[in-house]
Coordinates of C-alpha atoms in Angstrom, one line a residue:
Chain V
X1 CA 23.8 -39.1 -91.8
X2 CA 23.4 -42.2 -89.7
X3 CA 23.3 -41.4 -85.8
X4 CA 25.8 -43.9 -84.2
X5 CA 25.2 -44.7 -80.3
X6 CA 28.6 -46.6 -79.4
X7 CA 27.0 -48.6 -76.6
X8 CA 23.4 -49.0 -78.0
X9 CA 22.0 -47.8 -74.7
X10 CA 21.0 -44.4 -75.3
X11 CA 18.9 -45.1 -78.4
X12 CA 15.6 -43.2 -78.4
X13 CA 13.1 -45.5 -80.1
X14 CA 10.5 -43.0 -80.6
X15 CA 13.0 -41.0 -82.7
X16 CA 11.5 -40.8 -86.4
X17 CA 12.8 -39.1 -89.5
X18 CA 11.7 -35.7 -88.6
X19 CA 13.8 -35.7 -85.4
X20 CA 16.8 -36.4 -87.6
X21 CA 16.0 -33.2 -89.8
X22 CA 18.7 -30.9 -88.3
X23 CA 21.5 -33.4 -89.3
X24 CA 20.4 -33.0 -93.1
X25 CA 21.3 -29.3 -92.9
X26 CA 24.6 -28.4 -94.9
X27 CA 25.7 -25.1 -96.6
X28 CA 26.1 -26.8 -100.0
X29 CA 23.8 -29.6 -101.4
X30 CA 26.4 -30.8 -103.9
X31 CA 26.8 -34.5 -103.8
X32 CA 24.0 -34.9 -101.4
X33 CA 22.3 -38.3 -102.0
X34 CA 19.1 -38.1 -104.1
X35 CA 16.9 -39.9 -101.2
X36 CA 18.0 -37.1 -98.8
X37 CA 17.1 -34.5 -101.4
X38 CA 13.5 -36.0 -101.9
X39 CA 13.0 -36.4 -98.1
X40 CA 13.6 -32.8 -97.8
X41 CA 11.3 -31.9 -100.6
X42 CA 8.6 -34.1 -99.0
X43 CA 9.0 -32.4 -95.6
X44 CA 8.6 -29.1 -97.6
X45 CA 5.4 -30.4 -99.2
X46 CA 4.2 -31.9 -96.0
X47 CA 4.7 -28.7 -93.9
X48 CA 2.8 -26.6 -96.6
X49 CA 0.0 -29.3 -96.9
X50 CA 0.7 -29.7 -100.7
X51 CA 1.3 -33.4 -100.5
X52 CA 1.8 -36.3 -98.1
X53 CA 4.6 -38.4 -99.7
X54 CA 6.9 -40.5 -97.7
X55 CA 9.8 -43.0 -98.3
X56 CA 9.1 -46.4 -97.4
X57 CA 11.4 -48.2 -94.7
X58 CA 14.1 -50.4 -96.1
X59 CA 12.7 -53.8 -96.2
X60 CA 14.4 -56.1 -93.6
X61 CA 14.0 -59.9 -92.8
X62 CA 14.4 -60.1 -88.8
X63 CA 15.8 -63.3 -87.6
X64 CA 17.0 -62.4 -84.0
X65 CA 16.1 -59.9 -81.5
X66 CA 17.6 -59.4 -78.0
X67 CA 15.6 -57.7 -75.2
X68 CA 18.0 -56.5 -72.9
X69 CA 16.7 -55.4 -69.3
X70 CA 15.9 -51.9 -69.0
X71 CA 16.9 -50.8 -72.8
X72 CA 15.4 -50.9 -76.3
X73 CA 15.2 -54.3 -78.3
X74 CA 18.4 -54.8 -80.4
X75 CA 17.9 -56.6 -83.6
X76 CA 21.1 -58.8 -83.8
X77 CA 20.5 -60.7 -87.0
X78 CA 18.8 -59.4 -90.1
X79 CA 18.8 -59.4 -93.8
X80 CA 18.2 -57.0 -96.6
X81 CA 15.2 -58.0 -98.6
X82 CA 14.4 -57.0 -102.1
X83 CA 11.6 -54.6 -102.3
X84 CA 8.2 -55.6 -103.9
X85 CA 7.1 -52.0 -104.5
X86 CA 8.7 -48.6 -105.3
X87 CA 10.5 -46.5 -102.7
X88 CA 8.0 -43.5 -102.4
X89 CA 4.3 -43.3 -102.5
X90 CA 1.6 -40.7 -101.2
X91 CA -1.1 -38.2 -102.0
X92 CA -0.9 -35.0 -104.1
X93 CA -4.1 -33.3 -105.2
X94 CA -6.4 -36.3 -104.5
X95 CA -4.3 -38.3 -106.7
X96 CA -2.2 -41.4 -105.6
X97 CA 1.6 -40.9 -106.5
X98 CA 4.0 -43.6 -106.6
X99 CA 7.7 -43.5 -107.6
X100 CA 11.2 -45.1 -107.5
X101 CA 14.3 -42.9 -107.2
X102 CA 17.6 -43.9 -108.7
X103 CA 21.0 -42.2 -109.1
X104 CA 23.4 -43.2 -111.8
X105 CA 27.2 -42.1 -112.1
X106 CA 27.0 -42.7 -115.9
X107 CA 27.1 -39.6 -117.9
X108 CA 25.5 -41.1 -120.9
X109 CA 22.7 -43.6 -119.8
X110 CA 20.7 -45.1 -117.2
X111 CA 21.1 -49.0 -116.7
X112 CA 17.7 -50.8 -116.6
X113 CA 19.1 -53.3 -114.1
X114 CA 18.8 -50.7 -111.5
X115 CA 15.0 -51.6 -111.5
X116 CA 13.5 -54.9 -110.3
X117 CA 10.9 -56.6 -112.3
X118 CA 8.4 -56.6 -109.4
X119 CA 9.0 -52.8 -109.2
X120 CA 8.0 -52.4 -112.9
X121 CA 4.9 -54.5 -112.4
X122 CA 3.9 -52.7 -109.5
X123 CA 4.1 -49.4 -111.4
X124 CA 2.1 -50.8 -114.3
X125 CA -0.7 -52.0 -111.9
X126 CA -0.7 -48.5 -110.3
X127 CA -1.0 -46.9 -113.8
X128 CA -3.9 -49.1 -114.6
X129 CA -5.7 -48.0 -111.4
X130 CA -5.3 -44.3 -112.4
X131 CA -2.3 -43.6 -110.0
X132 CA 0.6 -41.7 -111.1
X133 CA 3.8 -43.8 -111.5
X134 CA 7.1 -42.5 -112.5
X135 CA 10.9 -42.9 -112.0
X136 CA 13.1 -40.1 -110.7
X137 CA 16.8 -40.4 -112.1
X138 CA 19.7 -38.4 -111.0
X139 CA 22.9 -38.2 -113.2
X140 CA 25.0 -37.3 -110.2
X141 CA 28.1 -36.4 -112.4
X142 CA 26.1 -33.9 -114.5
X143 CA 23.9 -32.8 -111.5
X144 CA 20.8 -33.4 -113.6
X145 CA 17.5 -34.7 -112.5
X146 CA 14.5 -36.1 -114.5
X147 CA 11.1 -37.4 -114.1
X148 CA 10.4 -40.5 -116.4
X149 CA 6.6 -41.2 -116.6
X150 CA 6.1 -44.9 -116.3
X151 CA 4.6 -45.2 -119.8
X152 CA 7.7 -44.0 -121.3
X153 CA 9.6 -46.1 -119.1
X154 CA 7.7 -49.2 -120.2
X155 CA 8.7 -48.9 -123.7
X156 CA 12.2 -49.0 -123.0
X157 CA 11.9 -51.8 -120.4
X158 CA 9.8 -53.9 -122.9
X159 CA 12.8 -53.2 -125.5
X160 CA 15.4 -54.8 -123.0
X161 CA 12.9 -57.6 -122.4
X162 CA 12.6 -58.3 -126.2
X163 CA 16.6 -58.4 -126.3
X164 CA 17.3 -54.7 -127.1
X165 CA 19.5 -52.4 -125.2
X166 CA 19.8 -52.8 -121.3
X167 CA 19.7 -49.0 -120.7
X168 CA 18.0 -45.8 -121.7
X169 CA 20.3 -43.2 -123.1
X170 CA 20.6 -39.8 -121.8
X171 CA 19.3 -38.3 -125.1
X172 CA 16.2 -40.7 -124.9
X173 CA 15.5 -39.5 -121.3
X174 CA 16.0 -35.8 -122.3
X175 CA 13.3 -36.4 -125.2
X176 CA 10.8 -38.3 -123.0
X177 CA 11.0 -36.9 -119.5
X178 CA 10.5 -33.6 -117.6
X179 CA 13.8 -32.1 -116.3
X180 CA 13.6 -31.2 -112.6
X181 CA 15.3 -27.9 -111.5
X182 CA 17.2 -28.0 -108.4
X183 CA 16.9 -25.3 -105.9
X184 CA 16.8 -24.4 -102.3
X185 CA 13.5 -24.9 -100.8
X186 CA 12.2 -27.2 -102.0
X187 CA 15.5 -28.8 -102.9
X188 CA 13.8 -30.8 -105.8
X189 CA 10.3 -29.3 -106.8
X190 CA 9.5 -32.6 -108.6
X191 CA 5.6 -32.0 -108.3
X192 CA 5.9 -28.8 -110.2
X193 CA 7.6 -30.8 -113.0
X194 CA 5.2 -33.5 -112.7
X195 CA 2.3 -30.9 -113.0
X196 CA 4.0 -29.6 -116.5
X197 CA 3.7 -33.2 -117.7
X198 CA 0.1 -33.8 -116.6
X199 CA -0.8 -30.3 -118.2
X200 CA 0.9 -31.0 -121.4
X201 CA 2.1 -34.8 -121.5
X202 CA 5.3 -35.3 -123.3
X203 CA 4.0 -37.5 -126.0
X204 CA 1.5 -35.1 -127.2
X205 CA 4.3 -32.5 -127.1
X206 CA 6.4 -34.7 -129.4
X207 CA 3.5 -35.4 -131.7
X208 CA 2.7 -31.6 -132.1
X209 CA 6.3 -30.9 -133.0
X210 CA 6.6 -33.7 -135.5
X211 CA 3.1 -32.4 -137.3
X212 CA 4.6 -28.7 -137.3
Chain H
X1 CA 5.1 -67.0 -90.0
X2 CA 8.8 -66.0 -89.9
X3 CA 11.1 -68.4 -92.0
X4 CA 14.2 -69.1 -89.7
X5 CA 17.5 -70.0 -91.2
X6 CA 19.6 -71.4 -88.5
X7 CA 23.0 -70.8 -89.9
X8 CA 22.0 -67.6 -91.6
X9 CA 23.7 -68.8 -94.9
X10 CA 21.2 -70.1 -97.3
X11 CA 19.1 -66.9 -97.0
X12 CA 17.7 -65.9 -100.3
X13 CA 17.7 -61.9 -100.5
X14 CA 15.6 -61.7 -103.5
X15 CA 12.8 -63.4 -101.4
X16 CA 10.0 -61.1 -101.2
X17 CA 6.4 -61.2 -99.5
X18 CA 4.6 -63.1 -102.5
X19 CA 7.2 -65.9 -102.3
X20 CA 6.3 -66.5 -98.7
X21 CA 2.6 -67.0 -99.7
X22 CA 2.6 -70.8 -99.3
X23 CA 3.4 -70.5 -95.7
X24 CA 0.4 -68.5 -94.8
X25 CA -2.0 -71.4 -96.0
X26 CA -4.0 -73.1 -93.1
X27 CA -7.1 -74.9 -92.8
X28 CA -8.5 -72.7 -90.2
X29 CA -7.9 -68.8 -90.0
X30 CA -8.9 -68.6 -86.2
X31 CA -6.4 -66.8 -84.2
X32 CA -4.6 -65.6 -87.3
X33 CA -2.9 -62.2 -86.8
X34 CA -4.7 -59.3 -88.4
X35 CA -1.7 -58.4 -90.5
X36 CA -1.6 -61.7 -92.2
X37 CA -5.4 -61.5 -92.6
X38 CA -4.7 -58.1 -94.3
X39 CA -1.8 -59.3 -96.4
X40 CA -3.9 -62.0 -97.9
X41 CA -6.8 -59.7 -98.6
X42 CA -4.4 -57.3 -100.5
X43 CA -2.9 -60.2 -102.5
X44 CA -6.5 -61.0 -103.5
X45 CA -7.2 -57.5 -104.4
X46 CA -3.9 -57.3 -106.4
X47 CA -4.4 -60.7 -108.2
X48 CA -7.9 -59.2 -109.4
X49 CA -6.6 -55.6 -110.1
X50 CA -9.1 -54.3 -107.5
X51 CA -6.6 -52.4 -105.5
X52 CA -2.8 -51.9 -105.0
X53 CA -2.5 -51.7 -101.4
X54 CA 0.6 -52.9 -99.3
X55 CA 2.0 -52.9 -95.7
X56 CA 5.0 -50.8 -95.4
X57 CA 8.0 -52.6 -93.8
X58 CA 8.9 -52.2 -90.3
X59 CA 11.1 -49.1 -89.9
X60 CA 14.4 -49.9 -88.6
X61 CA 17.4 -48.0 -87.7
X62 CA 20.5 -49.9 -89.0
X63 CA 23.6 -49.4 -87.1
X64 CA 26.0 -52.4 -88.1
X65 CA 26.2 -54.4 -91.4
X66 CA 28.7 -57.2 -92.1
X67 CA 29.6 -58.1 -95.5
X68 CA 30.8 -61.9 -95.3
X69 CA 32.5 -62.9 -98.5
X70 CA 30.4 -65.1 -100.9
X71 CA 27.1 -64.6 -98.9
X72 CA 24.4 -61.9 -98.3
X73 CA 25.1 -58.8 -96.1
X74 CA 24.2 -59.4 -92.4
X75 CA 22.7 -56.5 -90.3
X76 CA 24.4 -57.2 -86.9
X77 CA 22.7 -54.2 -84.9
X78 CA 19.7 -52.5 -85.6
X79 CA 16.8 -51.0 -83.5
X80 CA 13.1 -50.5 -84.0
X81 CA 11.9 -46.9 -84.7
X82 CA 8.6 -45.6 -84.3
X83 CA 6.6 -45.3 -87.4
X84 CA 5.9 -41.8 -88.5
X85 CA 3.0 -43.0 -90.8
X86 CA 0.2 -45.7 -90.8
X87 CA 1.1 -49.3 -91.8
X88 CA -0.7 -49.8 -94.9
X89 CA -1.5 -47.6 -98.2
X90 CA -2.1 -47.6 -101.8
X91 CA -4.6 -47.1 -104.4
X92 CA -8.4 -48.2 -104.9
X93 CA -10.5 -46.7 -107.6
X94 CA -8.0 -43.9 -108.3
X95 CA -8.5 -43.0 -104.6
X96 CA -5.5 -42.8 -102.1
X97 CA -6.2 -45.3 -99.3
X98 CA -4.3 -45.2 -95.9
X99 CA -4.8 -47.1 -92.8
X100 CA -3.4 -48.4 -89.6
X101 CA -4.4 -52.2 -88.3
X102 CA -4.7 -52.8 -84.8
X103 CA -5.8 -55.8 -82.6
X104 CA -7.0 -55.7 -79.2
X105 CA -7.6 -58.5 -76.6
X106 CA -10.0 -56.3 -74.6
X107 CA -13.7 -57.4 -75.0
X108 CA -15.1 -54.0 -74.2
X109 CA -12.9 -51.1 -75.7
X110 CA -10.1 -49.9 -77.9
X111 CA -7.3 -48.3 -75.7
X112 CA -6.2 -45.2 -77.8
X113 CA -2.6 -45.6 -76.5
X114 CA -2.2 -48.1 -79.3
X115 CA -1.9 -45.3 -81.8
X116 CA 0.9 -42.7 -82.1
X117 CA 0.2 -39.2 -82.1
X118 CA 2.2 -38.7 -85.5
X119 CA 0.1 -41.4 -87.0
X120 CA -3.0 -39.4 -86.1
X121 CA -1.4 -36.3 -87.4
X122 CA -0.5 -38.3 -90.8
X123 CA -4.2 -39.5 -91.0
X124 CA -5.4 -35.8 -90.4
X125 CA -3.2 -34.6 -93.4
X126 CA -4.2 -37.7 -95.7
X127 CA -8.1 -36.7 -95.0
X128 CA -7.3 -32.9 -95.8
X129 CA -5.8 -33.9 -99.0
X130 CA -8.8 -35.9 -100.3
X131 CA -7.2 -39.5 -99.2
X132 CA -9.3 -42.0 -97.4
X133 CA -7.8 -42.6 -94.0
X134 CA -9.3 -45.2 -91.5
X135 CA -8.2 -47.7 -88.9
X136 CA -9.2 -51.2 -89.0
X137 CA -9.5 -52.8 -85.2
X138 CA -9.8 -56.5 -84.6
X139 CA -11.2 -57.4 -81.3
X140 CA -9.5 -60.8 -81.2
X141 CA -11.5 -62.3 -78.5
X142 CA -14.7 -61.6 -80.3
X143 CA -13.3 -62.4 -83.7
X144 CA -14.9 -59.0 -84.9
X145 CA -13.4 -56.5 -87.3
X146 CA -14.2 -52.9 -87.7
X147 CA -13.5 -49.9 -89.9
X148 CA -13.3 -46.7 -88.1
X149 CA -13.1 -43.8 -90.7
X150 CA -10.6 -41.1 -89.6
X151 CA -13.4 -38.4 -88.9
X152 CA -15.0 -40.4 -86.3
X153 CA -11.7 -41.5 -84.6
X154 CA -10.7 -38.0 -84.5
X155 CA -13.5 -37.1 -82.1
X156 CA -12.6 -39.7 -79.7
X157 CA -8.8 -38.8 -80.0
X158 CA -9.7 -35.2 -79.2
X159 CA -11.9 -36.3 -76.1
X160 CA -8.7 -38.0 -74.8
X161 CA -6.4 -35.0 -75.5
X162 CA -8.9 -32.9 -73.7
X163 CA -8.5 -35.1 -70.7
X164 CA -11.5 -37.5 -71.4
X165 CA -11.5 -41.2 -71.6
X166 CA -8.3 -42.9 -73.1
X167 CA -10.3 -45.5 -75.0
X168 CA -13.3 -46.0 -77.5
X169 CA -15.9 -48.4 -76.2
X170 CA -17.2 -51.1 -78.1
X171 CA -20.6 -49.7 -78.3
X172 CA -19.2 -46.5 -79.7
X173 CA -17.4 -48.2 -82.2
X174 CA -20.4 -50.3 -83.1
X175 CA -22.4 -47.1 -83.8
X176 CA -19.7 -45.3 -85.7
X177 CA -18.0 -47.8 -87.8
X178 CA -18.5 -50.5 -90.5
X179 CA -18.3 -54.0 -89.3
X180 CA -16.0 -56.2 -91.9
X181 CA -17.4 -59.8 -92.4
X182 CA -14.7 -62.3 -92.4
X183 CA -14.9 -64.7 -95.1
X184 CA -12.6 -67.1 -97.0
X185 CA -11.6 -65.2 -100.3
X186 CA -10.8 -62.6 -99.7
X187 CA -10.3 -63.2 -95.9
X188 CA -11.4 -59.7 -94.9
X189 CA -13.3 -57.8 -97.7
X190 CA -12.6 -54.5 -96.0
X191 CA -12.9 -52.6 -99.3
X192 CA -16.6 -53.8 -99.8
X193 CA -17.1 -52.4 -96.3
X194 CA -15.4 -49.1 -97.0
X195 CA -17.6 -48.7 -100.1
X196 CA -20.8 -49.1 -97.9
X197 CA -19.5 -46.2 -95.9
X198 CA -18.5 -43.8 -98.9
X199 CA -22.0 -44.6 -100.4
X200 CA -23.9 -44.0 -97.4
X201 CA -21.6 -42.2 -94.7
X202 CA -22.2 -43.2 -91.1
X203 CA -22.7 -39.9 -89.8
X204 CA -25.7 -39.3 -92.5
X205 CA -27.2 -42.6 -91.6
X206 CA -27.2 -41.7 -87.9
X207 CA -28.7 -38.1 -88.6
X208 CA -31.4 -40.0 -90.7
X209 CA -32.2 -42.3 -87.8
X210 CA -32.4 -39.5 -85.4
X211 CA -34.9 -37.6 -87.6
X212 CA -37.1 -40.3 -88.0

């Protein structure tokens, strides 16, 4: 999806994600990156005034910038930085929403080393302050998407820290998450799935099942 | 405050803002950039579990990346993009907080061309969804800081769109904002100033004064 400017001259610095919308159109969504799917869903939510949720820019440490005469500044040396927060945040129904989106090619589990420790700390703090923090995990080979609420993820993270397994199994995720149904518009109605969880939290559901 | 690596080799890609904290220490805060002052205040709020508010990374369009053997990836061509949202957002008391921070060297007014139209649209949407959106403006020459709630800013923005003046005067800002008192820790207790506004909104205060 990257738009390339061979000579670097015609770059339009006021261009922002919305302006690139058209290039995201395709007849099939198969194999589309999770990030693009979520950006599309967020544009849908924004256009309908349902939610204002954006992906944060990739954090970059800029070392050198050139200012050629009569054209846009060019960054000629920069490095990727490790993110200190999650990728997406915003507001929905007056509530603060915060999540990290990750894909895995595994068919059986999600490796926890996909998530940085300071991202976990960030989600913990957000939860303590009454925000809604979660992961969205895509199993690309299965074309399945899950919302894993932070409270549940935390258990599995703590298990890893305590020396236990370094991943969450698909079965564990199926048990303790909400599956998102992929559709056309919005592509991933993850807020509908989240609403389901808020109305009837997974843990309560499981407890009810155990008592029956 | 930028840490420079002359040969680009020793760059530590896992380094994140917290790790750079020490370089922000100084005996005097005079002349410090507003962004640094706000980052310090946000670290204070975070360390005390008062709020989780972060500055978003600078949006960059990455065109070329080199992957040298045995060292971190180097971005060799990238361009600054115009931000489609505000600079800072997060959560405080369960509420979604969203603001843009700007400095001006003027002693008499704040030029509205400092703010992009899509940032105004973003703040409008946030306000509609019950988030708290505002500007923090620093008059560097006066060492004065103001919180301008979005509702008030919108009036002045609309005046500009309608062909009126292209700035807000300092007097207008003094009338319709909350002044932030600069201190030591936190450097800028802008949430205390915001609380003052939420408990007794400026407009109501002015109406009361007019009726007396």
